[in-house]
Amino acid sequence: MTFNEYLSLPSSNYQEISKYYLGFLEEFSAKKFPYEKKIQFKGSAIKFLNSIEDLTYLQKEKQEEYVKHIDMLNESLSIYDRRSKRSKILNLIFPPQSSYRVESEFEKIYEKTIDLINEANKNLKYRKVDLKINGFYEPENSNKAQIQKLILEAMELINEDNSLTEKTKKQLLDYLNKILKNLNSEYTNWTEIIGKIKETIIVLGALGGFIGGISPLFQAKEKLEQTTTVIEKTSINLNYKVINETFNHNEILNINPSNSYILQIENKDDKEEN
């Protein structure tokens, strides 16, 4: 993969991005930080951070700290390069900065990168679920417009709550904006959307419970709970083939004789046999 192809990857393609970025860092160090890699370094790192943020909530402080270490390494590399190109006499009088500082700062970045990947993989493990059940459950058929409307209404309610600091509101709203962005994506990741909605429901419930009384946060929580109901109702696919592959007809009729859908399939089976 070329550097331009890497930059063109969607942020949601976390696995490809993290794989490329780790390889980039390893090559950057192994080749003693060549100039062509140095000018690509920050762009590569920001792409990686955006991908991590797309997968899991990444605190602003962590992002700023990571970028700060990148800038420090770039600055050390620039100083080292300038001093190493001086005349031999100047180098004798003022020895060039040791490469130890450069290597030490690179190690910090590499360690922090591994930490971020481990954290993201933990989230990926919980969200990477593909529960289709013979096509019975197809979240891609969900009513996106209705879900989007409910999320926007929840965001308005969060914004109206004066009990939260602006910083807290921003964190919640940014997280919900990620869900909206995913909904509008050509390749919607429904597993991620459902996971993030459920996470937000838990957080809103905890925040509202701590504040007590009548809080807009409880209403926002209800709006998000409604989105899961919409997904549930609009993602179930009922057709002849799916029902046949998913249920034992006789058992269902014994448990629930009033299930007209199964009875219709039974009648269809009989007609086809005749």
mmCIF file of C-alpha atoms in Angstrom:
data_model
loop_
_atom_site.group_PDB
_atom_site.id
_atom_site.type_symbol
_atom_site.label_atom_id
_atom_site.label_comp_id
_atom_site.label_asym_id
_atom_site.label_seq_id
_atom_site.Cartn_x
_atom_site.Cartn_y
_atom_site.Cartn_z
ATOM 1 C CA MET A 1 0.000 0.000 0.000
ATOM 2 C CA THR A 2 1.340 3.443 -0.922
ATOM 3 C CA PHE A 3 1.283 6.398 1.459
ATOM 4 C CA ASN A 4 -1.451 8.090 -0.617
ATOM 5 C CA GLU A 5 -3.566 4.931 -0.556
ATOM 6 C CA TYR A 6 -3.146 4.835 3.225
ATOM 7 C CA LEU A 7 -4.351 8.428 3.548
ATOM 8 C CA SER A 8 -7.357 7.611 1.348
ATOM 9 C CA LEU A 9 -8.557 4.750 3.558
ATOM 10 C CA PRO A 10 -11.836 5.437 5.417
ATOM 11 C CA SER A 11 -11.206 6.118 9.118
ATOM 12 C CA SER A 12 -13.492 3.173 9.935
ATOM 13 C CA ASN A 13 -10.951 0.805 8.305
ATOM 14 C CA TYR A 14 -9.070 0.600 11.607
ATOM 15 C CA GLN A 15 -7.319 -2.724 11.041
ATOM 16 C CA GLU A 16 -5.685 -1.729 7.747
ATOM 17 C CA ILE A 17 -4.736 1.701 9.111
ATOM 18 C CA SER A 18 -3.169 0.396 12.325
ATOM 19 C CA LYS A 19 -1.303 -2.335 10.431
ATOM 20 C CA TYR A 20 0.169 0.164 7.975
ATOM 21 C CA TYR A 21 1.022 2.687 10.695
ATOM 22 C CA LEU A 22 2.853 0.137 12.836
ATOM 23 C CA GLY A 23 4.841 -0.940 9.787
ATOM 24 C CA PHE A 24 5.583 2.707 9.016
ATOM 25 C CA LEU A 25 6.947 3.314 12.528
ATOM 26 C CA GLU A 26 9.112 0.187 12.416
ATOM 27 C CA GLU A 27 10.578 1.145 9.033
ATOM 28 C CA PHE A 28 11.041 4.765 10.160
ATOM 29 C CA SER A 29 13.192 3.616 13.073
ATOM 30 C CA ALA A 30 15.022 0.817 11.231
ATOM 31 C CA LYS A 31 16.143 3.209 8.461
ATOM 32 C CA LYS A 32 17.324 5.796 11.034
ATOM 33 C CA PHE A 33 14.536 8.314 10.383
ATOM 34 C CA PRO A 34 15.096 9.261 6.719
ATOM 35 C CA TYR A 35 13.814 12.630 5.483
ATOM 36 C CA GLU A 36 11.167 11.187 3.115
ATOM 37 C CA LYS A 37 9.614 9.283 6.030
ATOM 38 C CA LYS A 38 9.948 12.247 8.352
ATOM 39 C CA ILE A 39 7.729 14.450 6.159
ATOM 40 C CA GLN A 40 5.074 11.695 6.131
ATOM 41 C CA PHE A 41 5.291 10.973 9.852
ATOM 42 C CA LYS A 42 2.781 13.455 11.287
ATOM 43 C CA GLY A 43 0.232 12.808 8.536
ATOM 44 C CA SER A 44 0.481 9.058 9.182
ATOM 45 C CA ALA A 45 0.035 9.565 12.920
ATOM 46 C CA ILE A 46 -3.019 11.852 12.571
ATOM 47 C CA LYS A 47 -4.655 9.313 10.225
ATOM 48 C CA PHE A 48 -4.054 6.612 12.854
ATOM 49 C CA LEU A 49 -5.495 8.799 15.657
ATOM 50 C CA ASN A 50 -8.614 9.542 13.592
ATOM 51 C CA SER A 51 -9.122 5.820 13.058
ATOM 52 C CA ILE A 52 -8.757 5.102 16.792
ATOM 53 C CA GLU A 53 -11.233 7.878 17.574
ATOM 54 C CA ASP A 54 -13.661 6.455 15.020
ATOM 55 C CA LEU A 55 -13.616 3.106 16.806
ATOM 56 C CA THR A 56 -13.630 4.196 20.437
ATOM 57 C CA TYR A 57 -13.858 7.414 22.417
ATOM 58 C CA LEU A 58 -10.403 8.988 22.658
ATOM 59 C CA GLN A 59 -10.013 11.729 25.246
ATOM 60 C CA LYS A 60 -8.840 15.081 23.898
ATOM 61 C CA GLU A 61 -5.983 15.082 26.427
ATOM 62 C CA LYS A 62 -4.683 11.749 25.075
ATOM 63 C CA GLN A 63 -4.818 13.027 21.499
ATOM 64 C CA GLU A 64 -2.986 16.235 22.406
ATOM 65 C CA GLU A 65 -0.331 14.322 24.347
ATOM 66 C CA TYR A 66 0.275 11.961 21.424
ATOM 67 C CA VAL A 67 0.588 14.845 18.927
ATOM 68 C CA LYS A 68 2.889 16.663 21.356
ATOM 69 C CA HIS A 69 5.293 13.691 21.376
ATOM 70 C CA ILE A 70 5.213 13.604 17.565
ATOM 71 C CA ASP A 71 6.142 17.300 17.389
ATOM 72 C CA MET A 72 8.918 16.762 19.948
ATOM 73 C CA LEU A 73 10.411 13.925 17.916
ATOM 74 C CA ASN A 74 10.217 15.944 14.694
ATOM 75 C CA GLU A 75 11.921 18.880 16.413
ATOM 76 C CA SER A 76 14.697 16.641 17.792
ATOM 77 C CA LEU A 77 15.212 15.114 14.351
ATOM 78 C CA SER A 78 15.504 18.562 12.756
ATOM 79 C CA ILE A 79 18.096 19.679 15.323
ATOM 80 C CA TYR A 80 20.037 16.425 14.946
ATOM 81 C CA ASP A 81 20.005 16.703 11.118
ATOM 82 C CA ARG A 82 21.220 20.309 11.165
ATOM 83 C CA ARG A 83 24.037 19.596 13.593
ATOM 84 C CA SER A 84 25.174 16.448 11.816
ATOM 85 C CA LYS A 85 25.628 18.465 8.588
ATOM 86 C CA ARG A 86 27.942 21.055 10.169
ATOM 87 C CA SER A 87 31.641 21.227 9.450
ATOM 88 C CA LYS A 88 33.976 18.875 11.293
ATOM 89 C CA ILE A 89 35.543 21.799 13.165
ATOM 90 C CA LEU A 90 32.180 22.987 14.499
ATOM 91 C CA ASN A 91 31.303 19.434 15.460
ATOM 92 C CA LEU A 92 34.550 19.173 17.413
ATOM 93 C CA ILE A 93 33.823 22.392 19.266
ATOM 94 C CA PHE A 94 30.048 21.784 19.662
ATOM 95 C CA PRO A 95 29.372 18.025 19.402
ATOM 96 C CA PRO A 96 26.058 17.213 17.675
ATOM 97 C CA GLN A 97 23.127 16.258 19.825
ATOM 98 C CA SER A 98 23.211 12.581 20.700
ATOM 99 C CA SER A 99 20.818 10.279 18.825
ATOM 100 C CA TYR A 100 19.813 8.945 22.253
ATOM 101 C CA ARG A 101 17.161 11.668 22.664
ATOM 102 C CA VAL A 102 15.665 10.900 19.255
ATOM 103 C CA GLU A 103 15.500 7.176 19.994
ATOM 104 C CA SER A 104 14.083 7.794 23.472
ATOM 105 C CA GLU A 105 11.265 9.977 22.121
ATOM 106 C CA PHE A 106 10.516 7.480 19.358
ATOM 107 C CA GLU A 107 10.205 4.689 21.940
ATOM 108 C CA LYS A 108 7.609 6.742 23.854
ATOM 109 C CA ILE A 109 5.557 7.192 20.694
ATOM 110 C CA TYR A 110 5.798 3.503 19.842
ATOM 111 C CA GLU A 111 4.717 2.474 23.363
ATOM 112 C CA LYS A 112 1.754 4.877 23.294
ATOM 113 C CA THR A 113 0.790 3.549 19.857
ATOM 114 C CA ILE A 114 0.714 -0.023 21.167
ATOM 115 C CA ASP A 115 -1.393 1.114 24.157
ATOM 116 C CA LEU A 116 -3.926 2.786 21.837
ATOM 117 C CA ILE A 117 -4.082 -0.303 19.596
ATOM 118 C CA ASN A 118 -4.629 -2.597 22.590
ATOM 119 C CA GLU A 119 -7.445 -0.355 23.817
ATOM 120 C CA ALA A 120 -9.041 -0.236 20.371
ATOM 121 C CA ASN A 121 -8.751 -4.010 19.946
ATOM 122 C CA LYS A 122 -10.624 -4.453 23.210
ATOM 123 C CA ASN A 123 -13.509 -2.425 21.781
ATOM 124 C CA LEU A 124 -13.277 -4.233 18.459
ATOM 125 C CA LYS A 125 -13.567 -7.577 20.235
ATOM 126 C CA TYR A 126 -16.878 -6.570 21.816
ATOM 127 C CA ARG A 127 -18.312 -4.930 18.711
ATOM 128 C CA LYS A 128 -17.231 -7.292 15.970
ATOM 129 C CA VAL A 129 -20.402 -9.361 15.891
ATOM 130 C CA ASP A 130 -22.215 -10.578 12.817
ATOM 131 C CA LEU A 131 -25.444 -12.065 14.150
ATOM 132 C CA LYS A 132 -27.422 -12.621 10.966
ATOM 133 C CA ILE A 133 -29.328 -15.857 11.820
ATOM 134 C CA ASN A 134 -30.173 -17.000 8.279
ATOM 135 C CA GLY A 135 -30.985 -13.435 7.243
ATOM 136 C CA PHE A 136 -33.645 -13.125 10.000
ATOM 137 C CA TYR A 137 -31.789 -10.132 11.491
ATOM 138 C CA GLU A 138 -30.633 -7.544 8.934
ATOM 139 C CA PRO A 139 -29.912 -4.174 10.604
ATOM 140 C CA GLU A 140 -28.985 -2.649 7.234
ATOM 141 C CA ASN A 141 -32.755 -2.588 6.574
ATOM 142 C CA SER A 142 -33.290 -0.323 9.611
ATOM 143 C CA ASN A 143 -35.042 3.017 9.213
ATOM 144 C CA LYS A 144 -32.039 5.364 9.173
ATOM 145 C CA ALA A 145 -34.091 8.561 8.959
ATOM 146 C CA GLN A 146 -36.113 7.698 12.058
ATOM 147 C CA ILE A 147 -32.995 6.694 14.008
ATOM 148 C CA GLN A 148 -31.224 9.902 12.981
ATOM 149 C CA LYS A 149 -34.240 12.008 14.083
ATOM 150 C CA LEU A 150 -34.274 10.384 17.531
ATOM 151 C CA ILE A 151 -30.517 10.874 17.991
ATOM 152 C CA LEU A 152 -30.792 14.573 17.035
ATOM 153 C CA GLU A 153 -33.638 14.979 19.539
ATOM 154 C CA ALA A 154 -31.491 13.313 22.224
ATOM 155 C CA MET A 155 -28.642 15.698 21.402
ATOM 156 C CA GLU A 156 -30.941 18.711 21.815
ATOM 157 C CA LEU A 157 -32.011 17.465 25.236
ATOM 158 C CA ILE A 158 -28.379 16.951 26.318
ATOM 159 C CA ASN A 159 -27.538 20.464 25.137
ATOM 160 C CA GLU A 160 -30.431 21.893 27.192
ATOM 161 C CA ASP A 161 -29.262 20.285 30.442
ATOM 162 C CA ASN A 162 -27.652 23.032 32.530
ATOM 163 C CA SER A 163 -26.419 20.568 35.153
ATOM 164 C CA LEU A 164 -23.601 19.434 32.837
ATOM 165 C CA THR A 165 -20.437 21.389 32.094
ATOM 166 C CA GLU A 166 -19.842 22.464 28.491
ATOM 167 C CA LYS A 167 -16.908 20.037 28.351
ATOM 168 C CA THR A 168 -19.137 17.099 29.343
ATOM 169 C CA LYS A 169 -21.826 18.118 26.855
ATOM 170 C CA LYS A 170 -19.246 18.351 24.073
ATOM 171 C CA GLN A 171 -17.927 14.868 24.824
ATOM 172 C CA LEU A 172 -21.434 13.388 24.714
ATOM 173 C CA LEU A 173 -22.432 15.312 21.585
ATOM 174 C CA ASP A 174 -19.191 14.435 19.783
ATOM 175 C CA TYR A 175 -19.802 10.761 20.542
ATOM 176 C CA LEU A 176 -23.365 10.929 19.176
ATOM 177 C CA ASN A 177 -22.117 12.839 16.122
ATOM 178 C CA LYS A 178 -19.886 9.856 15.359
ATOM 179 C CA ILE A 179 -23.001 7.668 15.272
ATOM 180 C CA LEU A 180 -24.706 10.110 12.888
ATOM 181 C CA LYS A 181 -21.597 10.154 10.694
ATOM 182 C CA ASN A 182 -21.616 6.349 10.605
ATOM 183 C CA LEU A 183 -25.350 6.335 9.746
ATOM 184 C CA ASN A 184 -24.697 8.638 6.786
ATOM 185 C CA SER A 185 -21.770 6.537 5.595
ATOM 186 C CA GLU A 186 -22.096 4.453 2.455
ATOM 187 C CA TYR A 187 -20.781 1.489 4.461
ATOM 188 C CA THR A 188 -22.719 1.774 7.720
ATOM 189 C CA ASN A 189 -21.242 -0.295 10.549
ATOM 190 C CA TRP A 190 -24.407 -1.339 12.401
ATOM 191 C CA THR A 191 -22.557 -3.325 15.053
ATOM 192 C CA GLU A 192 -20.607 -0.188 15.986
ATOM 193 C CA ILE A 193 -23.738 2.005 15.924
ATOM 194 C CA ILE A 194 -25.699 -0.320 18.211
ATOM 195 C CA GLY A 195 -22.724 -0.630 20.568
ATOM 196 C CA LYS A 196 -22.216 3.140 20.815
ATOM 197 C CA ILE A 197 -25.934 3.801 21.340
ATOM 198 C CA LYS A 198 -26.046 1.275 24.186
ATOM 199 C CA GLU A 199 -22.912 2.783 25.740
ATOM 200 C CA THR A 200 -24.465 6.250 25.635
ATOM 201 C CA ILE A 201 -27.700 4.948 27.168
ATOM 202 C CA ILE A 202 -25.699 3.532 30.105
ATOM 203 C CA VAL A 203 -23.753 6.788 30.577
ATOM 204 C CA LEU A 204 -26.868 8.994 30.379
ATOM 205 C CA GLY A 205 -28.642 6.771 32.909
ATOM 206 C CA ALA A 206 -25.701 7.049 35.304
ATOM 207 C CA LEU A 207 -25.399 10.837 34.867
ATOM 208 C CA GLY A 208 -29.148 11.347 35.289
ATOM 209 C CA GLY A 209 -29.209 9.106 38.356
ATOM 210 C CA PHE A 210 -26.379 11.089 39.946
ATOM 211 C CA ILE A 211 -28.149 14.414 39.349
ATOM 212 C CA GLY A 212 -31.556 13.096 40.443
ATOM 213 C CA GLY A 213 -34.930 14.739 39.950
ATOM 214 C CA ILE A 214 -36.381 15.461 36.517
ATOM 215 C CA SER A 215 -33.445 15.726 34.152
ATOM 216 C CA PRO A 216 -33.435 16.137 30.335
ATOM 217 C CA LEU A 217 -30.805 13.387 30.404
ATOM 218 C CA PHE A 218 -33.485 10.810 31.194
ATOM 219 C CA GLN A 219 -35.505 12.022 28.199
ATOM 220 C CA ALA A 220 -32.388 11.841 26.021
ATOM 221 C CA LYS A 221 -31.831 8.296 27.290
ATOM 222 C CA GLU A 222 -35.434 7.395 26.326
ATOM 223 C CA LYS A 223 -34.906 8.791 22.806
ATOM 224 C CA LEU A 224 -31.846 6.574 22.353
ATOM 225 C CA GLU A 225 -33.728 3.576 23.756
ATOM 226 C CA GLN A 226 -36.364 4.243 21.093
ATOM 227 C CA THR A 227 -33.667 3.955 18.403
ATOM 228 C CA THR A 228 -32.941 0.397 19.529
ATOM 229 C CA THR A 229 -36.672 -0.360 19.252
ATOM 230 C CA VAL A 230 -36.685 1.058 15.714
ATOM 231 C CA ILE A 231 -33.683 -1.093 14.795
ATOM 232 C CA GLU A 232 -35.371 -4.144 16.308
ATOM 233 C CA LYS A 233 -38.648 -3.593 14.456
ATOM 234 C CA THR A 234 -37.215 -2.638 11.074
ATOM 235 C CA SER A 235 -34.299 -5.068 10.871
ATOM 236 C CA ILE A 236 -36.268 -8.307 11.165
ATOM 237 C CA ASN A 237 -36.691 -9.982 7.795
ATOM 238 C CA LEU A 238 -39.733 -12.239 7.531
ATOM 239 C CA ASN A 239 -40.011 -14.196 4.327
ATOM 240 C CA TYR A 240 -40.714 -17.784 3.392
ATOM 241 C CA LYS A 241 -37.077 -18.871 3.030
ATOM 242 C CA VAL A 242 -35.900 -17.182 6.246
ATOM 243 C CA ILE A 243 -38.736 -18.590 8.347
ATOM 244 C CA ASN A 244 -38.134 -22.073 6.918
ATOM 245 C CA GLU A 245 -34.425 -21.948 7.772
ATOM 246 C CA THR A 246 -34.882 -20.431 11.237
ATOM 247 C CA PHE A 247 -37.836 -22.173 12.889
ATOM 248 C CA ASN A 248 -39.137 -25.699 13.452
ATOM 249 C CA HIS A 249 -42.758 -25.155 12.387
ATOM 250 C CA ASN A 250 -44.351 -27.830 14.540
ATOM 251 C CA GLU A 251 -42.573 -26.660 17.693
ATOM 252 C CA ILE A 252 -43.608 -23.034 17.141
ATOM 253 C CA LEU A 253 -47.231 -24.039 16.528
ATOM 254 C CA ASN A 254 -47.241 -26.111 19.714
ATOM 255 C CA ILE A 255 -45.944 -23.156 21.731
ATOM 256 C CA ASN A 256 -47.952 -20.441 19.943
ATOM 257 C CA PRO A 257 -50.866 -21.867 17.891
ATOM 258 C CA SER A 258 -52.046 -18.341 17.002
ATOM 259 C CA ASN A 259 -48.948 -17.562 14.943
ATOM 260 C CA SER A 260 -50.662 -16.866 11.632
ATOM 261 C CA TYR A 261 -47.370 -16.344 9.786
ATOM 262 C CA ILE A 262 -46.236 -19.902 10.473
ATOM 263 C CA LEU A 263 -49.687 -21.192 9.535
ATOM 264 C CA GLN A 264 -49.448 -19.366 6.203
ATOM 265 C CA ILE A 265 -46.123 -21.089 5.534
ATOM 266 C CA GLU A 266 -47.639 -24.452 6.472
ATOM 267 C CA ASN A 267 -50.427 -23.847 3.965
ATOM 268 C CA LYS A 268 -47.912 -22.816 1.310
ATOM 269 C CA ASP A 269 -45.946 -26.049 1.927
ATOM 270 C CA ASP A 270 -49.120 -28.109 1.484
ATOM 271 C CA LYS A 271 -50.044 -26.353 -1.767
ATOM 272 C CA GLU A 272 -46.562 -26.857 -3.207
ATOM 273 C CA GLU A 273 -46.624 -30.568 -2.335
ATOM 274 C CA ASN A 274 -50.030 -30.960 -4.083
#
